[in-house]
Coordinates of C-alpha atoms and ligand atoms in Angstrom, one line a residue:
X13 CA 128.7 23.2 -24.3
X14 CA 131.5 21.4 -22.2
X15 CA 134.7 22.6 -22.1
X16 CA 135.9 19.0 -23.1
X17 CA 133.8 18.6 -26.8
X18 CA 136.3 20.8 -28.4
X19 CA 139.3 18.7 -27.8
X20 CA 138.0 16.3 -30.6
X21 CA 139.4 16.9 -34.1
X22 CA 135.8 18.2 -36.0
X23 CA 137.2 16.8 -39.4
X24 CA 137.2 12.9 -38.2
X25 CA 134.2 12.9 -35.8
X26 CA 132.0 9.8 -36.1
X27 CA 129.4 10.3 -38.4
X28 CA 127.2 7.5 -36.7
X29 CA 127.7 6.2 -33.1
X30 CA 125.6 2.9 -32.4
X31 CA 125.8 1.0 -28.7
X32 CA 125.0 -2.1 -27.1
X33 CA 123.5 -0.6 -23.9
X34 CA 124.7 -3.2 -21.8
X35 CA 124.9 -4.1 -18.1
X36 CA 122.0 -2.2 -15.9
X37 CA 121.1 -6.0 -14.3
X38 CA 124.4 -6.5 -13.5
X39 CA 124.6 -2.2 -11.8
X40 CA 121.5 -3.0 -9.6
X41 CA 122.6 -6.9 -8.5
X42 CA 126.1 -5.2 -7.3
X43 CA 124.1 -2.8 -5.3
X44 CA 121.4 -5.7 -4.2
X45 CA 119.0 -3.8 -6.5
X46 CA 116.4 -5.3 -8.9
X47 CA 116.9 -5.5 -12.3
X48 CA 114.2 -2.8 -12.7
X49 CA 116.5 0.0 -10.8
X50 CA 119.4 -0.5 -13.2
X51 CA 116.9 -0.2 -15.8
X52 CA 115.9 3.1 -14.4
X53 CA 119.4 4.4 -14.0
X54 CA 120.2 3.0 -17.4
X55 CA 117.4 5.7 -18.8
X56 CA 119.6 8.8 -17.1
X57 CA 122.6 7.6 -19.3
X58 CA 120.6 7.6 -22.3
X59 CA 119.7 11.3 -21.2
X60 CA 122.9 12.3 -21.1
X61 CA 124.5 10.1 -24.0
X62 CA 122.0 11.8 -26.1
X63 CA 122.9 15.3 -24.7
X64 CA 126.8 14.2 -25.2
X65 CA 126.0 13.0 -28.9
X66 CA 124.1 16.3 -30.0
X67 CA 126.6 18.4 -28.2
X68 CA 129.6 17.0 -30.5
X69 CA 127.8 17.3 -33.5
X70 CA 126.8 13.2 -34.3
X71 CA 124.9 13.0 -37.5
X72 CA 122.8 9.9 -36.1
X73 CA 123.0 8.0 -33.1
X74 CA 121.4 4.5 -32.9
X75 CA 120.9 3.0 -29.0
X76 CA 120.0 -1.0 -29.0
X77 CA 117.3 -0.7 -26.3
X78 CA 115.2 -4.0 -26.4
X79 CA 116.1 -7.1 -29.3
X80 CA 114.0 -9.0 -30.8
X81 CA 115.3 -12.2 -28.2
X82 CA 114.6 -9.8 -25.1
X83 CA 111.2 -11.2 -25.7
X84 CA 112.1 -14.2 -23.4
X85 CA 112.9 -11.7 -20.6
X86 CA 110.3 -12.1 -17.6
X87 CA 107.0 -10.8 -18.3
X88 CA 107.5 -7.6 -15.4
X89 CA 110.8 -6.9 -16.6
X90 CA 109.5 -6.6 -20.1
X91 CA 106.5 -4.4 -18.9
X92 CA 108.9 -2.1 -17.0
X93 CA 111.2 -1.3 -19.3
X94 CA 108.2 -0.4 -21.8
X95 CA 106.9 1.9 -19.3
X96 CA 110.5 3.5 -18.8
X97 CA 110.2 4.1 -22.6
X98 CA 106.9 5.7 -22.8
X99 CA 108.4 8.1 -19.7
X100 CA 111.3 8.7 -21.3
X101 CA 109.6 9.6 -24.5
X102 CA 107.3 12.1 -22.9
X103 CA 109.9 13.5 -20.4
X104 CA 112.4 13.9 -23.8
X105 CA 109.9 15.5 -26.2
X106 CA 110.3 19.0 -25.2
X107 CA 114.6 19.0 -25.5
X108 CA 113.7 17.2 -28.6
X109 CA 112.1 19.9 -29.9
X110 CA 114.6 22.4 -28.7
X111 CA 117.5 20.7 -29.9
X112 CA 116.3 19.9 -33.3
X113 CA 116.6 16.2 -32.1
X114 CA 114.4 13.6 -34.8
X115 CA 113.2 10.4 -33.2
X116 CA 113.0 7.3 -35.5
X117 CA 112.5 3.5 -34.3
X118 CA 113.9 0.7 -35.9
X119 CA 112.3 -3.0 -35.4
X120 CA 109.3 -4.9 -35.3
X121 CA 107.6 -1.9 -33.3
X122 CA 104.5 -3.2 -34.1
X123 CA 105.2 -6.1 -31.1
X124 CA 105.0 -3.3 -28.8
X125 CA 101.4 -2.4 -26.3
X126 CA 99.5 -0.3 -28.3
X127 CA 100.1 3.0 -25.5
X128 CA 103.6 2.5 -26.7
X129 CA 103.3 2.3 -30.3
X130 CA 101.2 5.6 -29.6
X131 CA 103.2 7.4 -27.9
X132 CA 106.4 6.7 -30.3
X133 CA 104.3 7.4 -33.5
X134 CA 103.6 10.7 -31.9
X135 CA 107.0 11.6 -31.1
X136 CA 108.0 10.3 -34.4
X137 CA 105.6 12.6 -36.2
X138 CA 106.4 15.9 -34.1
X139 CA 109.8 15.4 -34.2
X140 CA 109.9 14.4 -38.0
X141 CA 110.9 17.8 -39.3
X142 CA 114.1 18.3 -36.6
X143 CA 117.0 19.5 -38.5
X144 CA 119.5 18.3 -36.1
X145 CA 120.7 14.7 -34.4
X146 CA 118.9 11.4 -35.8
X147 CA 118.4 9.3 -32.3
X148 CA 117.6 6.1 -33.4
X149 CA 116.2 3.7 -31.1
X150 CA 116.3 0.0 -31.8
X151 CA 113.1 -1.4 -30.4
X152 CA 112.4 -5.1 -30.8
X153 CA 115.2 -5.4 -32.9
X154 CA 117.1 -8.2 -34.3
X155 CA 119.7 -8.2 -37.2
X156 CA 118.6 -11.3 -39.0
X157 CA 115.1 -10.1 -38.9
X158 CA 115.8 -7.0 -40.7
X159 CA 117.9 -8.9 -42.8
X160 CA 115.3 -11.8 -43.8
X161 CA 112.5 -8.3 -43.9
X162 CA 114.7 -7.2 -46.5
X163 CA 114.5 -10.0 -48.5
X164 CA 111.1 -10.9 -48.4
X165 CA 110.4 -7.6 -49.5
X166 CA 113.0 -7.6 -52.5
X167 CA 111.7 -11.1 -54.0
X168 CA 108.0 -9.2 -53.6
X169 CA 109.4 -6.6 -56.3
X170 CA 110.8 -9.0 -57.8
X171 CA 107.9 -11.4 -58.6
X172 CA 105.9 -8.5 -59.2
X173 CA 108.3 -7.2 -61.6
X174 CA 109.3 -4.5 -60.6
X175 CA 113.0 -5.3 -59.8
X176 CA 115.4 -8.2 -61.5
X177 CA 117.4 -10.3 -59.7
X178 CA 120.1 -8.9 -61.1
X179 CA 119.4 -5.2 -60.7
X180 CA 120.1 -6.5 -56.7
X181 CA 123.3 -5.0 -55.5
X182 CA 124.5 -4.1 -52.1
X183 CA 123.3 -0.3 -52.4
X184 CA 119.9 -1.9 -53.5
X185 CA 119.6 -4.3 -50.8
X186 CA 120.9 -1.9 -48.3
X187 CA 117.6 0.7 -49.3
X188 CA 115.6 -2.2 -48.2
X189 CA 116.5 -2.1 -44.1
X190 CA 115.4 0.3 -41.9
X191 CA 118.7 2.4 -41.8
X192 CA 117.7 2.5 -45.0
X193 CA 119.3 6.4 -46.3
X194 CA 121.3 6.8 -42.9
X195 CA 125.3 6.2 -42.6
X196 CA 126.6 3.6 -42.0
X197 CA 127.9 3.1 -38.4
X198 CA 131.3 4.5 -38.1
X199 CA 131.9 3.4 -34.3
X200 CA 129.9 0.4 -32.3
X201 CA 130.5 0.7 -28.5
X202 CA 129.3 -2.1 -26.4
X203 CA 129.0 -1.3 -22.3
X204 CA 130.1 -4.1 -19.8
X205 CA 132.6 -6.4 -21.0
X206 CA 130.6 -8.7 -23.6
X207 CA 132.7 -9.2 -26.7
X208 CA 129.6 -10.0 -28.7
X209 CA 127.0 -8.1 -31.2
X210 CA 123.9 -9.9 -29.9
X211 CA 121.9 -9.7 -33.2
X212 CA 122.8 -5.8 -33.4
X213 CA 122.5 -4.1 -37.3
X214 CA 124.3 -7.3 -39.0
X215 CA 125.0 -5.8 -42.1
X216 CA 125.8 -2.2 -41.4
X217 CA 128.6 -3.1 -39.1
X218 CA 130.9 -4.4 -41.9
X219 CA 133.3 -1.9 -41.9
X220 CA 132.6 -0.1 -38.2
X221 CA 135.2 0.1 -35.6
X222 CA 134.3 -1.4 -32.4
X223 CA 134.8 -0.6 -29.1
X224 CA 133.8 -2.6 -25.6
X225 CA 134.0 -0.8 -22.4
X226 CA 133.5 -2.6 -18.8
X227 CA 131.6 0.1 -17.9
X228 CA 128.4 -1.1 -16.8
X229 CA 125.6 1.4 -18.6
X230 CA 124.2 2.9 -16.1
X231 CA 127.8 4.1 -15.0
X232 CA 128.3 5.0 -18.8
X233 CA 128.2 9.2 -19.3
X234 CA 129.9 11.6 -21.9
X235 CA 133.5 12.1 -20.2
X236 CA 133.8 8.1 -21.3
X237 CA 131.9 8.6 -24.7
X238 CA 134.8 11.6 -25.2
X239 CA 137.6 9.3 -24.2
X240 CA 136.0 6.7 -26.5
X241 CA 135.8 9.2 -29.6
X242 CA 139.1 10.4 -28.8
X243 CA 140.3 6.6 -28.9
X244 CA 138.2 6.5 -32.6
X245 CA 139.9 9.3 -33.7
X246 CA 143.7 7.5 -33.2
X247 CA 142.5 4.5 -35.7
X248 CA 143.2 4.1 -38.7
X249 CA 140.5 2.6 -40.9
X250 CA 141.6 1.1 -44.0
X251 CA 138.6 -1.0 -45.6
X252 CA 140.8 -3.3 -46.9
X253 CA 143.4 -1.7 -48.7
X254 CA 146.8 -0.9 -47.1
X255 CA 148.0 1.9 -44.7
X256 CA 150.5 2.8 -47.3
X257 CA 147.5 3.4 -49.9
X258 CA 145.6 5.4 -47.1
X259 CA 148.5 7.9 -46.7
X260 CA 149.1 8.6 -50.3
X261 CA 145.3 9.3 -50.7
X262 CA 145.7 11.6 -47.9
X263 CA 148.2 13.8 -49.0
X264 CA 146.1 14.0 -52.2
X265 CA 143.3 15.6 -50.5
Ligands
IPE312 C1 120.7 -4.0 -20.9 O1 121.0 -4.4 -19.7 C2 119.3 -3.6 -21.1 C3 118.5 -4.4 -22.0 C4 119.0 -5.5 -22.7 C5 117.1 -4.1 -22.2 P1 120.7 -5.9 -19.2 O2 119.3 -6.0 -18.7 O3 121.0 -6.9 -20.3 O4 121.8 -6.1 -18.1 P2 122.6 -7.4 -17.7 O5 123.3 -7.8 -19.0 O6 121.7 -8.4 -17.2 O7 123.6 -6.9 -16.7
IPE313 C1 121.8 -6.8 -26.0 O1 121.9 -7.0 -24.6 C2 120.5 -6.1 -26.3 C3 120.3 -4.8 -25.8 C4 121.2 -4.0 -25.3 C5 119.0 -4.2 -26.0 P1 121.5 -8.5 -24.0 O2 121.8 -8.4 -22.6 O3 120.2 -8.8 -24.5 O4 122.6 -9.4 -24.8 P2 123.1 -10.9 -24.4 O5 121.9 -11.7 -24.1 O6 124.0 -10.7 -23.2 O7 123.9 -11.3 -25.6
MG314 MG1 122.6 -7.9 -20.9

């Protein structure tokens, strides 16, 4: 372990860290690069954000890798990155397995070339037992689609009746997207500059603290993500009710 994890206070890490990986296009055009380098380089972040993430003890971490609108990308841009997925997968599997790490995907997976879908079920299934980290990787993911998914599939129950409409509370609606049983995100970072969420988990960002870096992602490694939790750990995150309320409850615990 790095001699800079244990500078973070244990009792207020985030439970759940999601990012935007943002900005390997615009790494590789600074450098006169293709796209497909920055992709590349993006992967080594990933390697060592995940390494970072385990190290400080994150319950589940949740990367935004392709959305459901990177679709329109060119067709040999979307063909590399699914190759870099299917490498990283393989490459990954064995520090999975020694670091307890569980692989789940969230999206329309199924839009994915069958080697893919193969290769990610299989990781899926040998990592499923993994006491340790949850790396969740959004693939073909949008927000509204998990959203709309969710619905379709509560008005099913419902015609069927096996649910009534008004049995349909948040909790309820909430078991019906894939994050369904993982917390919610306590901190959203989002790498080069972009002040938007880009169809990224809608609902479950309600209440999350975010946090945009310029850092381009392929530039993005742990001494950054430490800074960044550090940062976190300053805030003070009322849901609504006042500071004044937050302290008393506090110095009740
Ligand atoms: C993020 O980098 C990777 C994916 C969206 C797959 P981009 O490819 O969006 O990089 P920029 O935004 O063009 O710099
Ligand atoms: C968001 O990045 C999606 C991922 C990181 C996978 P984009 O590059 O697709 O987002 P926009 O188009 O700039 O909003
Ligand atoms: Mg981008």
């Amino acid at each position: 372990m790095n001699s800079d994890i244990p500078s973070l206070q244990p009792e207020s890490l985030p439970r759940h860290i999601a990012i935007i990986m943002d900005g390997n296009g615009r790494w590789a055009r600074k450098r006169s690069l293709n796209r497909i380098r920055g992709h590349r380089e993006g992967a080594e972040s990933v390697r060592d954000i995940v390494r970072a993430c385990r190290e400080m003890g994150i319950e589940v971490l949740t990367l935004y890798a392709f959305s459901t609108e990177n679709w329109q990308r060119p067709r040999h841009e979307i063909s590399a990155l699914m190759s870099l997925l299917k490498g990283f997968l393989r490459s990954e599997l064995a520090e999975m397995m020694e670091n307890g790490i569980r692989l789940n995907a969230i999206g329309q997976t199924e839009r994915f070339p069958a080697d893919v879908v193969k290769v990610l079920q299989e990781v899926m299934d040998m990592t499923r037992k993994n006491p340790g980290m949850l790396l969740n990787l959004a693939l073909s993911y949008g927000g509204r689609d998990e959203i709309v998914a969710a619905a379709r599939k509560i008005a099913a129950e419902v015609v069927a009746g096996r649910l009534q409409a008004e049995e349909i509370t948040e909790a309820v609606f909430s078991s019906y997207l894939y994050t369904q049983g993982m917390p919610e995100p306590d901190l959203l970072i989002r790498t080069s500059g972009e002040m938007r969420i880009s169809n990224f988990l809608l609902w479950q960002i309600a209440y999350t603290e975010i946090y945009v870096t310029s850092t381009l992602w392929p530039d993005f490694r742990r001494g950054e993500l430490i800074h960044i939790v550090h940062e976190y750990q300053k805030r003070e995150r009322r849901f609504g009710v006042t500071g004044d309320q937050i302290k008393k409850a506090r110095r009740r615990e």
